[in-house]
mmCIF file of C-alpha atoms in Angstrom:
data_model
loop_
_atom_site.group_PDB
_atom_site.id
_atom_site.type_symbol
_atom_site.label_atom_id
_atom_site.label_comp_id
_atom_site.label_asym_id
_atom_site.label_seq_id
_atom_site.Cartn_x
_atom_site.Cartn_y
_atom_site.Cartn_z
ATOM 1 C CA GLY J 17 119.990 -110.641 -159.022
ATOM 2 C CA ALA J 18 118.499 -107.711 -157.096
ATOM 3 C CA VAL J 19 119.377 -103.943 -157.631
ATOM 4 C CA VAL J 20 119.283 -101.793 -154.597
ATOM 5 C CA SER J 21 120.221 -97.792 -155.697
ATOM 6 C CA GLN J 22 121.326 -95.287 -152.972
ATOM 7 C CA HIS J 23 121.454 -91.687 -153.984
ATOM 8 C CA PRO J 24 123.590 -89.713 -153.468
ATOM 9 C CA SER J 25 127.278 -91.522 -153.663
ATOM 10 C CA TRP J 26 128.722 -88.581 -151.782
ATOM 11 C CA VAL J 27 127.733 -85.450 -150.336
ATOM 12 C CA ILE J 28 129.341 -82.708 -148.363
ATOM 13 C CA CYS J 29 127.127 -80.588 -146.116
ATOM 14 C CA LYS J 30 127.473 -77.528 -143.316
ATOM 15 C CA SER J 31 127.519 -78.615 -139.929
ATOM 16 C CA GLY J 32 123.962 -77.667 -138.738
ATOM 17 C CA THR J 33 122.244 -78.672 -141.644
ATOM 18 C CA SER J 34 120.263 -82.064 -142.704
ATOM 19 C CA VAL J 35 120.764 -84.746 -145.370
ATOM 20 C CA LYS J 36 118.502 -86.940 -147.024
ATOM 21 C CA ILE J 37 119.789 -90.274 -148.265
ATOM 22 C CA GLU J 38 117.659 -92.168 -150.469
ATOM 23 C CA CYS J 39 117.325 -96.054 -151.094
ATOM 24 C CA ARG J 40 115.601 -97.613 -153.543
ATOM 25 C CA SER J 41 114.916 -101.295 -154.504
ATOM 26 C CA LEU J 42 115.033 -101.167 -158.213
ATOM 27 C CA ASP J 43 113.220 -104.794 -159.640
ATOM 28 C CA PHE J 44 111.768 -105.998 -156.531
ATOM 29 C CA GLN J 45 109.786 -104.830 -153.069
ATOM 30 C CA ALA J 46 111.177 -104.540 -149.941
ATOM 31 C CA THR J 47 109.205 -104.248 -146.977
ATOM 32 C CA THR J 48 112.134 -104.180 -144.812
ATOM 33 C CA MET J 49 115.708 -102.617 -145.676
ATOM 34 C CA PHE J 50 118.255 -102.037 -143.399
ATOM 35 C CA TRP J 51 120.534 -99.000 -142.810
ATOM 36 C CA TYR J 52 124.495 -99.439 -141.624
ATOM 37 C CA ARG J 53 127.107 -97.096 -140.966
ATOM 38 C CA GLN J 54 130.514 -98.074 -141.514
ATOM 39 C CA PHE J 55 133.801 -96.464 -140.359
ATOM 40 C CA PRO J 56 136.881 -96.207 -142.473
ATOM 41 C CA LYS J 57 138.669 -99.666 -142.325
ATOM 42 C CA GLN J 58 136.045 -100.969 -139.891
ATOM 43 C CA SER J 59 132.632 -103.153 -140.098
ATOM 44 C CA LEU J 60 129.260 -102.388 -141.221
ATOM 45 C CA MET J 61 127.453 -101.488 -137.775
ATOM 46 C CA LEU J 62 123.602 -101.930 -138.232
ATOM 47 C CA MET J 63 121.783 -98.920 -137.232
ATOM 48 C CA ALA J 64 118.390 -99.414 -137.935
ATOM 49 C CA THR J 65 115.549 -101.572 -139.795
ATOM 50 C CA SER J 66 113.283 -99.600 -141.545
ATOM 51 C CA ASN J 67 109.777 -101.174 -142.004
ATOM 52 C CA GLU J 68 107.484 -100.085 -144.678
ATOM 53 C CA GLY J 69 104.275 -98.635 -143.561
ATOM 54 C CA SER J 70 105.896 -98.674 -139.622
ATOM 55 C CA LYS J 71 108.298 -97.138 -137.271
ATOM 56 C CA ALA J 72 111.828 -97.879 -137.947
ATOM 57 C CA THR J 73 113.515 -99.668 -135.330
ATOM 58 C CA TYR J 74 116.649 -98.550 -133.902
ATOM 59 C CA GLU J 75 119.736 -100.444 -132.620
ATOM 60 C CA GLN J 76 120.581 -99.614 -129.282
ATOM 61 C CA GLY J 77 122.913 -96.467 -129.128
ATOM 62 C CA VAL J 78 121.410 -95.184 -132.579
ATOM 63 C CA GLU J 79 119.505 -91.811 -132.104
ATOM 64 C CA LYS J 80 116.128 -91.793 -133.342
ATOM 65 C CA ASP J 81 115.390 -88.319 -133.576
ATOM 66 C CA LYS J 82 118.680 -87.538 -135.315
ATOM 67 C CA PHE J 83 118.698 -90.369 -137.771
ATOM 68 C CA LEU J 84 115.034 -90.059 -139.035
ATOM 69 C CA ILE J 85 113.991 -93.358 -141.149
ATOM 70 C CA ASN J 86 111.287 -93.127 -143.614
ATOM 71 C CA HIS J 87 109.485 -96.164 -145.395
ATOM 72 C CA ALA J 88 106.746 -94.816 -147.032
ATOM 73 C CA SER J 89 106.886 -97.493 -150.203
ATOM 74 C CA LEU J 90 107.827 -100.616 -150.887
ATOM 75 C CA THR J 91 110.656 -99.577 -153.091
ATOM 76 C CA LEU J 92 111.854 -96.730 -151.113
ATOM 77 C CA SER J 93 113.601 -96.082 -147.712
ATOM 78 C CA THR J 94 114.887 -92.626 -147.026
ATOM 79 C CA LEU J 95 117.478 -91.948 -143.814
ATOM 80 C CA THR J 96 117.724 -87.917 -143.007
ATOM 81 C CA VAL J 97 120.747 -87.274 -140.874
ATOM 82 C CA THR J 98 119.248 -84.174 -139.202
ATOM 83 C CA SER J 99 121.798 -81.311 -137.718
ATOM 84 C CA ALA J 100 124.716 -83.324 -138.851
ATOM 85 C CA HIS J 101 127.980 -82.538 -137.200
ATOM 86 C CA PRO J 102 131.427 -83.505 -138.237
ATOM 87 C CA GLU J 103 131.162 -86.414 -136.422
ATOM 88 C CA ASP J 104 128.541 -87.991 -138.475
ATOM 89 C CA SER J 105 130.807 -88.073 -141.423
ATOM 90 C CA SER J 106 131.068 -91.454 -142.616
ATOM 91 C CA PHE J 107 129.866 -94.050 -145.033
ATOM 92 C CA TYR J 108 126.281 -94.590 -144.705
ATOM 93 C CA ILE J 109 124.660 -97.979 -146.797
ATOM 94 C CA CYS J 110 121.300 -99.781 -146.940
ATOM 95 C CA SER J 111 120.263 -103.099 -147.866
ATOM 96 C CA ALA J 112 117.683 -105.234 -148.299
ATOM 97 C CA ARG J 113 116.950 -108.991 -148.384
ATOM 98 C CA PRO J 114 114.427 -109.908 -151.247
ATOM 99 C CA ARG J 115 116.337 -113.435 -150.910
ATOM 100 C CA PRO J 116 118.163 -115.146 -147.949
ATOM 101 C CA GLU J 117 121.522 -112.834 -148.918
ATOM 102 C CA ALA J 118 121.601 -109.188 -148.499
ATOM 103 C CA PHE J 119 121.954 -106.806 -151.523
ATOM 104 C CA PHE J 120 123.484 -103.476 -150.640
ATOM 105 C CA GLY J 121 123.324 -99.951 -152.280
ATOM 106 C CA GLN J 122 126.326 -98.352 -153.426
ATOM 107 C CA GLY J 123 126.935 -96.411 -150.387
ATOM 108 C CA THR J 124 126.827 -92.611 -149.600
ATOM 109 C CA ARG J 125 130.240 -90.952 -148.156
ATOM 110 C CA LEU J 126 128.874 -88.269 -146.064
ATOM 111 C CA THR J 127 131.384 -85.257 -145.068
ATOM 112 C CA VAL J 128 130.173 -82.688 -142.466
ATOM 113 C CA VAL J 129 132.442 -79.643 -142.541
ATOM 114 C CA GLY L 2 123.049 -110.483 -128.023
ATOM 115 C CA GLN L 3 124.730 -112.236 -130.946
ATOM 116 C CA GLN L 4 128.175 -111.660 -131.618
ATOM 117 C CA VAL L 5 130.125 -112.800 -134.504
ATOM 118 C CA MET L 6 134.157 -112.433 -133.974
ATOM 119 C CA GLN L 7 136.109 -112.471 -137.346
ATOM 120 C CA ILE L 8 140.071 -112.821 -137.263
ATOM 121 C CA PRO L 9 142.845 -111.605 -138.301
ATOM 122 C CA GLN L 10 141.785 -107.998 -138.919
ATOM 123 C CA TYR L 11 144.534 -107.311 -141.685
ATOM 124 C CA GLN L 12 146.187 -109.815 -143.377
ATOM 125 C CA HIS L 13 149.544 -109.212 -146.077
ATOM 126 C CA VAL L 14 150.534 -111.856 -148.531
ATOM 127 C CA GLN L 15 152.495 -112.306 -151.275
ATOM 128 C CA GLU L 16 150.842 -113.010 -154.738
ATOM 129 C CA GLY L 17 150.457 -116.703 -155.239
ATOM 130 C CA GLU L 18 150.004 -117.401 -151.362
ATOM 131 C CA ASP L 19 147.074 -118.778 -149.599
ATOM 132 C CA PHE L 20 144.574 -116.753 -147.652
ATOM 133 C CA THR L 21 142.447 -117.994 -144.803
ATOM 134 C CA THR L 22 139.947 -115.985 -142.636
ATOM 135 C CA TYR L 23 137.671 -117.236 -139.481
ATOM 136 C CA CYS L 24 134.679 -116.537 -138.156
ATOM 137 C CA ASN L 25 133.153 -117.595 -134.810
ATOM 138 C CA SER L 26 130.084 -116.923 -133.475
ATOM 139 C CA SER L 27 128.777 -116.518 -129.672
ATOM 140 C CA THR L 28 125.333 -118.391 -130.466
ATOM 141 C CA THR L 29 124.628 -121.186 -133.088
ATOM 142 C CA LEU L 30 123.685 -120.058 -136.725
ATOM 143 C CA SER L 31 121.140 -120.724 -138.802
ATOM 144 C CA ASN L 32 123.264 -119.764 -141.375
ATOM 145 C CA ILE L 33 126.514 -117.867 -142.465
ATOM 146 C CA GLN L 34 127.250 -115.593 -145.373
ATOM 147 C CA TRP L 35 130.094 -114.147 -146.833
ATOM 148 C CA TYR L 36 130.873 -110.761 -148.381
ATOM 149 C CA LYS L 37 133.625 -109.137 -150.125
ATOM 150 C CA GLN L 38 133.850 -105.257 -150.291
ATOM 151 C CA ARG L 39 136.308 -103.857 -153.061
ATOM 152 C CA PRO L 40 138.224 -100.751 -151.524
ATOM 153 C CA GLY L 41 135.733 -97.964 -152.372
ATOM 154 C CA GLY L 42 132.818 -100.362 -152.985
ATOM 155 C CA HIS L 43 129.731 -101.825 -151.202
ATOM 156 C CA PRO L 44 129.791 -105.394 -150.117
ATOM 157 C CA VAL L 45 128.901 -108.145 -152.427
ATOM 158 C CA PHE L 46 127.525 -111.585 -151.392
ATOM 159 C CA LEU L 47 129.374 -114.511 -152.213
ATOM 160 C CA ILE L 48 127.899 -117.700 -150.703
ATOM 161 C CA GLN L 49 125.531 -118.917 -147.830
ATOM 162 C CA LEU L 50 126.219 -122.069 -145.671
ATOM 163 C CA VAL L 51 123.195 -123.885 -143.962
ATOM 164 C CA LYS L 52 123.987 -127.118 -143.080
ATOM 165 C CA SER L 53 126.396 -128.242 -140.728
ATOM 166 C CA GLY L 54 129.816 -129.208 -141.760
ATOM 167 C CA GLU L 55 129.110 -127.689 -145.165
ATOM 168 C CA VAL L 56 131.833 -127.034 -147.618
ATOM 169 C CA LYS L 57 131.298 -125.132 -150.582
ATOM 170 C CA LYS L 58 133.877 -123.942 -153.391
ATOM 171 C CA GLN L 59 133.969 -121.307 -156.035
ATOM 172 C CA LYS L 60 136.914 -121.562 -157.870
ATOM 173 C CA ARG L 61 140.108 -120.916 -155.812
ATOM 174 C CA LEU L 62 137.282 -119.964 -152.697
ATOM 175 C CA THR L 63 136.500 -122.561 -150.013
ATOM 176 C CA PHE L 64 134.199 -121.732 -147.698
ATOM 177 C CA GLN L 65 133.547 -124.271 -144.446
ATOM 178 C CA PHE L 66 130.596 -124.137 -141.746
ATOM 179 C CA GLY L 67 131.681 -125.953 -138.485
ATOM 180 C CA GLU L 68 129.856 -128.839 -137.245
ATOM 181 C CA ALA L 69 128.349 -127.003 -134.387
ATOM 182 C CA LYS L 70 127.072 -124.039 -136.640
ATOM 183 C CA LYS L 71 128.937 -121.649 -134.393
ATOM 184 C CA ASN L 72 132.186 -120.926 -136.727
ATOM 185 C CA SER L 73 133.158 -120.638 -140.487
ATOM 186 C CA SER L 74 136.252 -120.090 -142.817
ATOM 187 C CA LEU L 75 137.278 -118.535 -145.970
ATOM 188 C CA HIS L 76 140.279 -119.775 -148.027
ATOM 189 C CA ILE L 77 141.437 -118.726 -150.716
ATOM 190 C CA THR L 78 144.232 -120.395 -152.468
ATOM 191 C CA ALA L 79 147.157 -118.748 -154.646
ATOM 192 C CA THR L 80 145.987 -115.437 -154.353
ATOM 193 C CA GLN L 81 145.377 -112.960 -157.121
ATOM 194 C CA THR L 82 146.019 -109.241 -157.319
ATOM 195 C CA THR L 83 141.992 -109.095 -157.725
ATOM 196 C CA ASP L 84 141.396 -110.571 -154.492
ATOM 197 C CA VAL L 85 142.469 -107.448 -152.694
ATOM 198 C CA GLY L 86 139.649 -106.020 -150.516
ATOM 199 C CA THR L 87 137.945 -106.960 -147.219
ATOM 200 C CA TYR L 88 135.848 -110.296 -146.327
ATOM 201 C CA PHE L 89 133.493 -110.065 -143.986
ATOM 202 C CA CYS L 90 131.131 -112.885 -142.440
ATOM 203 C CA ALA L 91 127.937 -112.384 -141.457
ATOM 204 C CA GLY L 92 125.664 -114.548 -139.384
ATOM 205 C CA GLU L 93 121.948 -115.087 -138.558
ATOM 206 C CA SER L 94 120.188 -117.014 -135.818
ATOM 207 C CA GLY L 95 116.479 -116.828 -136.717
ATOM 208 C CA GLY L 96 114.924 -117.204 -139.899
ATOM 209 C CA GLY L 97 113.500 -114.259 -141.214
ATOM 210 C CA ALA L 98 113.625 -110.672 -141.916
ATOM 211 C CA ASP L 99 116.383 -109.918 -139.325
ATOM 212 C CA GLY L 100 119.387 -108.247 -139.848
ATOM 213 C CA LEU L 101 122.739 -110.094 -140.545
ATOM 214 C CA THR L 102 125.335 -109.684 -137.829
ATOM 215 C CA PHE L 103 128.619 -108.724 -139.639
ATOM 216 C CA GLY L 104 131.923 -109.852 -138.374
ATOM 217 C CA LYS L 105 134.750 -106.619 -138.377
ATOM 218 C CA GLY L 106 135.982 -108.221 -141.529
ATOM 219 C CA THR L 107 139.296 -109.309 -142.781
ATOM 220 C CA HIS L 108 141.413 -106.503 -144.733
ATOM 221 C CA LEU L 109 143.159 -108.814 -147.242
ATOM 222 C CA ILE L 110 146.346 -106.796 -148.730
ATOM 223 C CA ILE L 111 148.331 -108.637 -151.661
ATOM 224 C CA GLN L 112 152.042 -107.908 -152.466
ATOM 225 C CA PRO L 113 152.560 -108.290 -156.074
#
């Protein structure tokens, strides 16, 4: 099956700093990737759709200036949480759909202290 | 926008009992997918249903897609401890690269 690799798997940062999360498709090219946020015991909330070579499409209520998405190549999308605050602490997961089903990265657990 | 409702949110069962989770969409779906997320892990694809009234089986798991293509269910027969996790349905209305709309998931807790 297709492999999506996400890094880092966990990160702790200080309030006010920025954190970059990488999502790579290892054995396929992804013109589109998806970024989700998941709170404990909650569902996956789609934050944005990352499009290679163009601007990301953000879901309603997601601040695009806070969650910067870059999709500069067909195998890499990055999510940068800027000026992170404790309320940004969450589990962030990326996915891609080279076939009808979605393949997810391992997820990144972000803790802002 | 499209909404996918999933119930129950939590289900406690004794090992060996059956388990069912239900999904209902506010709009007609082109397909519905099911995923399993183990505690601390990421969602893993289980199956996709496309046809009206479709039923698919994977060992002890039975998946159904309603005639109107707006609802679906996942039934597990004789649960085992390895079945523990959260089961998500995810619906799609169009065909293409749109993101899936996930249900809230059903957390399956199994007591030995």
